[in-house]
Short mmCIF file of C-alpha atoms and ligand atoms in Angstrom, two decimals:
data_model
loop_
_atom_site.label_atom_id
_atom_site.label_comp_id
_atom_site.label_asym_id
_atom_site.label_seq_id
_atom_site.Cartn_x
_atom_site.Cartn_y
_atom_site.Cartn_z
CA UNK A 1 102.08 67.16 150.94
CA UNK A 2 102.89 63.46 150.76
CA UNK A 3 104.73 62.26 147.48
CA UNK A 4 102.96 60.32 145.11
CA UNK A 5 105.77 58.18 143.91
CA UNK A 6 105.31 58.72 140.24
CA UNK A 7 107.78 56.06 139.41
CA UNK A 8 106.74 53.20 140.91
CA UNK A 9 102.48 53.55 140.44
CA UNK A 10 103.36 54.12 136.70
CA UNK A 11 106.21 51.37 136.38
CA UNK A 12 108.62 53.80 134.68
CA UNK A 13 111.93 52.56 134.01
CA UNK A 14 114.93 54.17 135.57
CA UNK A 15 116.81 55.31 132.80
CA UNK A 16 115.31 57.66 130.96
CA UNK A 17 115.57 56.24 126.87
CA UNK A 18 114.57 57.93 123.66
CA UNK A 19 112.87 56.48 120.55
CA UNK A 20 115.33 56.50 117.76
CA UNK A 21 112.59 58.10 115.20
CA UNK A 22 110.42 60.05 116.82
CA UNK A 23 110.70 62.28 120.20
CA UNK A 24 108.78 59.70 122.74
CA UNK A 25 110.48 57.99 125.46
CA UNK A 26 110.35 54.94 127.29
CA UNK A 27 108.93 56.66 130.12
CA UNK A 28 105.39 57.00 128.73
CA UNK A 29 102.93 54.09 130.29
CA UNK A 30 102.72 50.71 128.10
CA UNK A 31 105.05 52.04 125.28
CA UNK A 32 107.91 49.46 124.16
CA UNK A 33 111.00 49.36 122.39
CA UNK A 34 112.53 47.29 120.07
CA UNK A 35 115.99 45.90 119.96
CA UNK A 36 116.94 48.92 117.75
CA UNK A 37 115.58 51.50 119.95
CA UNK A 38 112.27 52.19 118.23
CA UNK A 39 109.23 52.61 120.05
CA UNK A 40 106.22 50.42 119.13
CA UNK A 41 104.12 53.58 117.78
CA UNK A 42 106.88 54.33 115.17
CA UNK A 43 106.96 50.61 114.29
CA UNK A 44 103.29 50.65 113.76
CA UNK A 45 103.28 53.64 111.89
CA UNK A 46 105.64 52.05 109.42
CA UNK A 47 103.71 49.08 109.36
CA UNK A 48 101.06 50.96 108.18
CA UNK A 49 102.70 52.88 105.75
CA UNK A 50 104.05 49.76 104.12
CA UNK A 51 101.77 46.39 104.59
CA UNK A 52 98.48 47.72 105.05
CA UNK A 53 96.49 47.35 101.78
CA UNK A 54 94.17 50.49 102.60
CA UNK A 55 92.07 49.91 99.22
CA UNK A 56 91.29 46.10 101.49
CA UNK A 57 90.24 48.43 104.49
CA UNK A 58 88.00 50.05 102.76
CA UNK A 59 85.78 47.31 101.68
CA UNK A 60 86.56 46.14 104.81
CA UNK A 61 84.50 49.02 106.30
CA UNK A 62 81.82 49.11 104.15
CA UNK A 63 80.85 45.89 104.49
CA UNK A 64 80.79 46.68 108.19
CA UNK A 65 78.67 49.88 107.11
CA UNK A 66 76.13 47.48 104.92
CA UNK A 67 75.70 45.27 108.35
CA UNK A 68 74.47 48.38 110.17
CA UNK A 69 73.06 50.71 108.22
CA UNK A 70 69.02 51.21 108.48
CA UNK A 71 66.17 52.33 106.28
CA UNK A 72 64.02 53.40 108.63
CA UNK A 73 64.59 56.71 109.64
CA UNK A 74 66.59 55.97 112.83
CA UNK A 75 70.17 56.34 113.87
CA UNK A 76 72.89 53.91 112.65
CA UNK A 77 76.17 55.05 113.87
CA UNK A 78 77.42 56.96 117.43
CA UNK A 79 79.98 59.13 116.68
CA UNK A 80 81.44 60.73 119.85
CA UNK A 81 82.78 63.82 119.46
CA UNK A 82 83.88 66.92 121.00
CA UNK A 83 83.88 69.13 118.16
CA UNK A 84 87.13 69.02 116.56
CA UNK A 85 88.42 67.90 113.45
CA UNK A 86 88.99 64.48 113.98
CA UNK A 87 85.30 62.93 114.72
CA UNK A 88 84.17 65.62 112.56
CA UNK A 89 85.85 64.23 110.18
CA UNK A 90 84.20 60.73 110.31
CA UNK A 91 80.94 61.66 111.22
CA UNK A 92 80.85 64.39 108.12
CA UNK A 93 82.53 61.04 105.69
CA UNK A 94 80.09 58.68 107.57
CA UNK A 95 77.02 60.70 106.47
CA UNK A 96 78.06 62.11 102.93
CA UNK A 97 80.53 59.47 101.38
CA UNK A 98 78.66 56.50 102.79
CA UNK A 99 75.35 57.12 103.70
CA UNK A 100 74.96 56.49 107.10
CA UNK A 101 72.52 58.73 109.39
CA UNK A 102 75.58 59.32 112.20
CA UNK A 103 74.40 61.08 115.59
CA UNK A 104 77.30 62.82 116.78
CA UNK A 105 77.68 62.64 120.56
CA UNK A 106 79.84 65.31 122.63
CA UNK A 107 80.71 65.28 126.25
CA UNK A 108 81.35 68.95 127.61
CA UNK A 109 84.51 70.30 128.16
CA UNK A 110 84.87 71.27 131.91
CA UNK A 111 84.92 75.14 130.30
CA UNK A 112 84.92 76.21 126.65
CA UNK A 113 86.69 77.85 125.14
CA UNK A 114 85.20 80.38 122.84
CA UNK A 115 86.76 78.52 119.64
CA UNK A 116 85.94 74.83 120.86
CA UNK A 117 82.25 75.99 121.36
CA UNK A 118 82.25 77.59 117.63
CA UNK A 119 83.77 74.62 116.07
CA UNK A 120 81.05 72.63 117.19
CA UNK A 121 78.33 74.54 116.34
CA UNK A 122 80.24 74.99 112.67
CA UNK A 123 79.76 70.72 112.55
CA UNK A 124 76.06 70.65 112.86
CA UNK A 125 75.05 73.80 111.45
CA UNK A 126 77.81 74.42 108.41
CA UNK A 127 78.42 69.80 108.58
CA UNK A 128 74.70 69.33 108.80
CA UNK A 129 75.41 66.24 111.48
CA UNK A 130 72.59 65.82 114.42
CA UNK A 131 74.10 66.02 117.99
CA UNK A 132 73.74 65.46 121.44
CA UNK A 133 75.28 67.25 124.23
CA UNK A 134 75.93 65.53 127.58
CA UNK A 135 77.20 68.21 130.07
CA UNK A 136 77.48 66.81 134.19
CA UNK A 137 76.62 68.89 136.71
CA UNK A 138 78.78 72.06 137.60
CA UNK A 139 79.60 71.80 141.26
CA UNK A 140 80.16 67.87 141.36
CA UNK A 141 82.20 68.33 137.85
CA UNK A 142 84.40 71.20 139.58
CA UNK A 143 84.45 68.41 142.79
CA UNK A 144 85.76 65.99 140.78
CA UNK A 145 88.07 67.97 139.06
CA UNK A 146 89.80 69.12 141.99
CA UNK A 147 89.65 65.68 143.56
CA UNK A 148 91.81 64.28 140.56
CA UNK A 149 93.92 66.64 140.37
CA UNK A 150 95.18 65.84 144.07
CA UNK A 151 94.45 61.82 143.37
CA UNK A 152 95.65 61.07 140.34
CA UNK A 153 97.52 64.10 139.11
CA UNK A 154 95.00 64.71 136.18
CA UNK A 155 92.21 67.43 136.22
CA UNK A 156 91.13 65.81 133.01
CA UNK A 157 90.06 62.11 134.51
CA UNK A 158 86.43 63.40 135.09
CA UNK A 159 86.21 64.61 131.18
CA UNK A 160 87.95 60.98 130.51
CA UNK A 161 85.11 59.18 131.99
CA UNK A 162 82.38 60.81 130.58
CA UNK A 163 84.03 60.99 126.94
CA UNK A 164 84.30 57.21 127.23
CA UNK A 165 80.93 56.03 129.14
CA UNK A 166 78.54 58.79 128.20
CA UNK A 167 78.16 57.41 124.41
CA UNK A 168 77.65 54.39 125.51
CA UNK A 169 74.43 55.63 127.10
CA UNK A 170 73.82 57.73 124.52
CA UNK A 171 74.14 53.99 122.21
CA UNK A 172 72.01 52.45 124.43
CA UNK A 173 69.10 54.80 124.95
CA UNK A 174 68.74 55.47 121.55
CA UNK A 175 68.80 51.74 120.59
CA UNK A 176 72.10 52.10 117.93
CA UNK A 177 74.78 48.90 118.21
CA UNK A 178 77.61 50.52 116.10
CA UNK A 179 79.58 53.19 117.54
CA UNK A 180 83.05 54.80 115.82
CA UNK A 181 85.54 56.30 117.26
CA UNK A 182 88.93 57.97 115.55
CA UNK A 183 92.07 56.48 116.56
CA UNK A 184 92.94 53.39 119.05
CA UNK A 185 95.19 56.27 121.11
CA UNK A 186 96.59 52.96 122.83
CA UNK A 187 97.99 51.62 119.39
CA UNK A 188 98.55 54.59 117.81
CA UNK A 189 100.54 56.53 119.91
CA UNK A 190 102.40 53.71 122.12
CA UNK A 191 100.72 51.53 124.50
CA UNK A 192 99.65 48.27 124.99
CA UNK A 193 99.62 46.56 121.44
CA UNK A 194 97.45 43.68 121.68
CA UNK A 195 94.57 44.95 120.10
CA UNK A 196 96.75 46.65 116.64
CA UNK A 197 95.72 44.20 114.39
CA UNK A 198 91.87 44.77 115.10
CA UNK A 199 89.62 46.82 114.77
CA UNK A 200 87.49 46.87 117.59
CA UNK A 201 87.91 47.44 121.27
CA UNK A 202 86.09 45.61 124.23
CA UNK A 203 83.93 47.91 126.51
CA UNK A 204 84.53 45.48 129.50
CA UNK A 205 88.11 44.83 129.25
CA UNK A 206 90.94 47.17 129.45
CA UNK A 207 88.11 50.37 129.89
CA UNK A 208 89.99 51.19 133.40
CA UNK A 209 93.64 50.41 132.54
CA UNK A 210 93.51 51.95 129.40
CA UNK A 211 91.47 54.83 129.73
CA UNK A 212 91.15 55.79 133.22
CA UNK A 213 94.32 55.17 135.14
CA UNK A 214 93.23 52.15 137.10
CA UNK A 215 90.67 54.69 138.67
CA UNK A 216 87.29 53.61 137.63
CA UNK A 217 84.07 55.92 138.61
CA UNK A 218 82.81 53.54 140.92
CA UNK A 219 85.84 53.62 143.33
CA UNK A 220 85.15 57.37 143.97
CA UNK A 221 82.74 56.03 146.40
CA UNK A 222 85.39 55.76 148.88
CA UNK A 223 86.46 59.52 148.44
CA UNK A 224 83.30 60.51 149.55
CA UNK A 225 81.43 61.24 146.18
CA UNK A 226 77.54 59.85 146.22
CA UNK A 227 76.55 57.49 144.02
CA UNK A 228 74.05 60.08 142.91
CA UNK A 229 76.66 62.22 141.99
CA UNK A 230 78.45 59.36 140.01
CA UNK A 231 75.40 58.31 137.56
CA UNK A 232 76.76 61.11 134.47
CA UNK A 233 80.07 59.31 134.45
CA UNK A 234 79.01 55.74 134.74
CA UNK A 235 79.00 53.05 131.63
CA UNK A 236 75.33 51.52 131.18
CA UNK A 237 75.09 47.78 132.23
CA UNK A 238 76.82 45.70 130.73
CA UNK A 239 73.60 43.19 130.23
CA UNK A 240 72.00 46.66 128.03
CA UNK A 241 74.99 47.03 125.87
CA UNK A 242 75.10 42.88 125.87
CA UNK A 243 71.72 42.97 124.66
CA UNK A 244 72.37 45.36 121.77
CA UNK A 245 75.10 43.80 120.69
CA UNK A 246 76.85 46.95 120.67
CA UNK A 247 80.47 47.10 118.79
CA UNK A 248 83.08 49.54 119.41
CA UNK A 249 84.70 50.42 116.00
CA UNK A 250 88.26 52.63 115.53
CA UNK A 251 87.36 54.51 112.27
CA UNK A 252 92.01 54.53 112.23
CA UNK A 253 91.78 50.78 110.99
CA UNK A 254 89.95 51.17 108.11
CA UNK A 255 91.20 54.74 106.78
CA UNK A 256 94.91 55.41 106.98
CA UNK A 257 94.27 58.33 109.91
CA UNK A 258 96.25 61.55 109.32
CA UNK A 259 95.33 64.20 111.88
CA UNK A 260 96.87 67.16 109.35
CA UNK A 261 94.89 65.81 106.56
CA UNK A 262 91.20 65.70 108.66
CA UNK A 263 92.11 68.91 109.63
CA UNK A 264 92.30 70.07 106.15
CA UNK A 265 88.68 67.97 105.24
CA UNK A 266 87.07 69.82 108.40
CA UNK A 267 88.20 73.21 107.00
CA UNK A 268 86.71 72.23 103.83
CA UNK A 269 83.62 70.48 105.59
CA UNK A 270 82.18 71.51 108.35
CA UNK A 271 83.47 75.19 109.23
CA UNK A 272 86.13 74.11 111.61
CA UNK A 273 88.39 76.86 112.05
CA UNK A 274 92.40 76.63 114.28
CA UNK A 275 93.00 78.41 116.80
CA UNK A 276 94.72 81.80 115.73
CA UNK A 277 97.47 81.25 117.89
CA UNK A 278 99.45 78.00 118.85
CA UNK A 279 98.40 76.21 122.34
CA UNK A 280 101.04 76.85 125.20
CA UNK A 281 103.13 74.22 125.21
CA UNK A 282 103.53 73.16 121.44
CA UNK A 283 103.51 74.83 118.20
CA UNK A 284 100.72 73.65 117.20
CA UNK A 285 97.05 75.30 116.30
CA UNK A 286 94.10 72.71 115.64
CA UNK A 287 94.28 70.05 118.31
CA UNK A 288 92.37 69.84 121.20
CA UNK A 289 91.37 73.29 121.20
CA UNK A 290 87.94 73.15 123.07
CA UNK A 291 89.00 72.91 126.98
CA UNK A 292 90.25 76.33 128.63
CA UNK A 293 91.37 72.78 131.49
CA UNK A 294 93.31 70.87 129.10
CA UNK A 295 96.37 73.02 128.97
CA UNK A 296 97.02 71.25 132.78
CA UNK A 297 96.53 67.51 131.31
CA UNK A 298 99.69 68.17 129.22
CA UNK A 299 101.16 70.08 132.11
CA UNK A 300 100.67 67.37 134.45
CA UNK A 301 102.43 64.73 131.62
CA UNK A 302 105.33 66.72 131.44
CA UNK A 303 105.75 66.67 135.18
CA UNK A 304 105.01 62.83 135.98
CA UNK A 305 106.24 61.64 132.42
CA UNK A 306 108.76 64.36 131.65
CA UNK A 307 106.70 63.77 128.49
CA UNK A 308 104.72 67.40 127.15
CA UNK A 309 101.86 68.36 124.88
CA UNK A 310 104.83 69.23 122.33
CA UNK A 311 106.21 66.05 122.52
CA UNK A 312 103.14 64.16 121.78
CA UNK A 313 102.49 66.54 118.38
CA UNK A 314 105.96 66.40 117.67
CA UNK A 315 106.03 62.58 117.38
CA UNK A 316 102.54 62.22 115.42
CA UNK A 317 103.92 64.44 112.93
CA UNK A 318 107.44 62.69 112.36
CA UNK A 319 105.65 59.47 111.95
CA UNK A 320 103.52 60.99 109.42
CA UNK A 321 106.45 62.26 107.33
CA UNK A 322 105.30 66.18 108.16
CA UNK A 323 108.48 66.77 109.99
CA UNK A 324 112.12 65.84 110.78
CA UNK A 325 113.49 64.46 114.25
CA UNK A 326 115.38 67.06 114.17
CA UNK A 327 112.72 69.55 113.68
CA UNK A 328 111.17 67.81 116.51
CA UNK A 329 113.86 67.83 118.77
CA UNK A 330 114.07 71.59 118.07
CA UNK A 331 110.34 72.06 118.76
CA UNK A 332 110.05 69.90 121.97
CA UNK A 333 112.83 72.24 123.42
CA UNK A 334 111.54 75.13 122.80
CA UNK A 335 108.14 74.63 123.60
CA UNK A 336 107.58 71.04 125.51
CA UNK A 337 106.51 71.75 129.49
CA UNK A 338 105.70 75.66 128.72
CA UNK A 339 103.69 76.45 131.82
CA UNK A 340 99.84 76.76 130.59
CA UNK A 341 99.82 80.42 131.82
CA UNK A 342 96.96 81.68 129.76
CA UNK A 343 94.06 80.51 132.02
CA UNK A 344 96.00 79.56 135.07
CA UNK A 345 93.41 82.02 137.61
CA UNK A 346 90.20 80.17 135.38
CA UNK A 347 92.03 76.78 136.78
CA UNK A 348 92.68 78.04 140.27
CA UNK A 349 89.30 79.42 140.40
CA UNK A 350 87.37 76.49 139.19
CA UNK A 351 89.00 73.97 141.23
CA UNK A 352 88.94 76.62 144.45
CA UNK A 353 92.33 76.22 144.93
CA UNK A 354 95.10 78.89 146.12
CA UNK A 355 98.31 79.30 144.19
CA UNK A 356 100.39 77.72 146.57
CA UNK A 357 98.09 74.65 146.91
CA UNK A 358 98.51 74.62 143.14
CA UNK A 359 102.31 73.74 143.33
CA UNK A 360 102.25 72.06 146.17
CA UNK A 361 99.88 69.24 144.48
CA UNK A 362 102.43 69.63 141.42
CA UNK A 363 105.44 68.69 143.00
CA UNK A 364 104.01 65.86 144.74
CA UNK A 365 103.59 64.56 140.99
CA UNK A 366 107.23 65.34 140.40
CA UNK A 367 108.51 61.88 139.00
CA UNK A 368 111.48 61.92 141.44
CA UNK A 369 113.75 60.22 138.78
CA UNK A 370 112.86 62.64 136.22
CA UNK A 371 113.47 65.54 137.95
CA UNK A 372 116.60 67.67 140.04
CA UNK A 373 116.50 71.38 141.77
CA UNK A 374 119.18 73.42 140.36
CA UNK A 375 119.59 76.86 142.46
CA UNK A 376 116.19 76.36 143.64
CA UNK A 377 114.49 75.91 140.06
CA UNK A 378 113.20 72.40 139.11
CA UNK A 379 114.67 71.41 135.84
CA UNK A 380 114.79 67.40 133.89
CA UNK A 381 117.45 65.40 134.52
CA UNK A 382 116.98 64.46 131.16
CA UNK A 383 116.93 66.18 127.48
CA UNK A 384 116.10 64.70 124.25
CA UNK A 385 118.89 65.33 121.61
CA UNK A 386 119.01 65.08 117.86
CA UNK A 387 122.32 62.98 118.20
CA UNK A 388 124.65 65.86 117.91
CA UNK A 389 125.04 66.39 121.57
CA UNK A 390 125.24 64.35 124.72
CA UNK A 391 121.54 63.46 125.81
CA UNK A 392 123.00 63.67 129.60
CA UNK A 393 122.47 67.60 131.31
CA UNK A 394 122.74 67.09 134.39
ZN1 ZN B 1 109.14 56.44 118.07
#
């Protein structure tokens, strides 16, 4: 199978650089470094910490509230959602705290998992919030699936688009402007930094480079899906959501976002229960538990990015003071790249794939810079260190 040359479609630099503070490196898309070797997330983080007068924010946010909230009986807020502790979170603080009437709105996993499916059924029954479910249709989702995983080295991509485009639709048929989402995962966790100091995001610009990989829905056309076939994954017009003035809010700039912390609320709230054992790849139990799929999205990072599902959690939690770098550094190499063994045949089956198909697509993801074949095993060039040893292995 033809290489994908990982390097140059994602711009990655060469040499292979650490973040001072936190376990992310330079080889993630977007992220920057300062002259001191700190990556823009950890800079933001502390600027957070430190200059953001949260008390402000607040006000801030209800006086966006007081512009949107209705009377009537209708909807006032979209809250999109997939059932775990973060939108749960806001739509449970949206409804109860501040008296909005929030409609939750979720966007099927490609398959449940038995916990993900519980956890959402715990946030409308036991967090009394209204939802809708948007689930695509099975063979063109599995289609898709498979397509991206061969395209663009992501299985996830058709959950992506719907997650972003479906509440839009949702906004629009139902006739509600306002719609709240968590965190801005582009400010946040390292990206593009343009829009940190606002609280909004545009749903014309940046949709495709942000979110989707420079792979919109519409250019599947040329891969041979239908335009039938596209219509669950597609944004409304943008002369419907012009028309209802709708307004994309990040629920991160107004409340200082802690993911531990709206974990411990959703316990509390709205009968969300972690996983009883930690997700391959990381240590952790309560995120982004609801996708038997999502196990390869990480999988896939850690080959193109050298960059795991470990190393993501790992860095959240040093920037929120929960743990050391060292800790981290311990963590990410233990667990960071662990091959998502668990539901492996559910992937190969759903995607109607054979095993050696499987790896041939993976190592034509291989970021070529990232990664060397010692006696015949595929291992990183490069290991994050907690200072104490050379970050060089091979
Ligand atoms: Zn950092």
């Amino acid at each position: 199978m033809e290489h994908k040359n990982t390097k140059q479609r994602y711009n990655l630099p060469d040499e292979v650089v650490f973040c001072k503070k936190c376990t992310i490196s330079n080889q993630r898309p977007r992220i920057t470094f300062d002259e001191n070797g700190i990556c823009s997330a950890c800079n933001f983080a502390e600027f957070k910490k430190n200059k953001i007068d949260w008390t402000e924010r607040e006000k801030e946010l209800m006086a966006l509230l007081d512009r949107f909230r209705r009377d009537d009986g209708r909807y006032d807020v979209v809250v999109p959602c997939s059932g775990g502790k973060d939108a749960a979170y806001i739509a449970h603080e949206l409804k109860h705290k501040y008296g909005m009437n929030p409609l939750t709105v979720t966007w099927a996993p490609h398959l449940y998992t038995d916990i993900g499916f519980q956890n959402l059924h715990n946030m409308i029954r036991v967090g009394d919030l209204a939802n809708i479910l948007g689930t695509p249709p099975g063979k063109t989702h599995k289609k898709l699936t498979k397509l991206f995983f061969e395209i663009l080295g992501d299985p996830f991509q058709p959950f992506i688009y719907g997650q972003a485009n479906f509440p839009l639709q949702v906004a629009v048929q139902h006739q509600i402007p306002l719609i709240m989402y968590g965190e801005n995962g582009e400010v946040e966790y390292g990206g593009d930094m343009k829009n940190a100091f606002k609280p909004t995001r545009d749903y014309k610009s940046d949709q495709k480079t942000h979110y989707f990989s420079g792979v919109g829905p519409e250019d599947l056309i040329k891969y041979g899906v239908s335009e039938k076939d596209l219509v669950p994954y597609m944004p409304p017009a943008d002369d419907a959501l012009d028309a209802l003035k709708t307004e994309i809010h990040f629920y991160g700039y107004y409340k200082k976002w802690v993911p531990q912390e709206n974990y411990y609320y959703c316990v509390e709230n709205t009968g969300f229960q972690a996983n009883p054992v930690r997700s391959e790849g990381t240590y952790s139990k309560y995120a982004s538990l609801d996708d038997k799929i999502d196990g390869f999205h990480y999988y896939l990072a850690h080959i193109k990015f050298g960059l795991g599902r470990c190393t993501s959690d790992t860095a959240h939690e040093i920037r929120d003071g929960h743990i050391t770098r060292e800790e981290g550094v311990a963590l990410v190499n233990k667990f960071d790249g662990e091959f998502p063994a668990k539901y492996f045949q559910t992937f190969l089956e759903y995607c109607d794939i054979t095993e050696e198909y499987f790896w041939e697509v993976i190592d034509s993801w291989r970021a070529e810079h990232l990664w060397t074949r010692v006696d015949g095993e595929w291992k990183l060039r490069h290991k994050i260190s907690d200072g104490k040893v050379s970050d060089q292995v091979a």
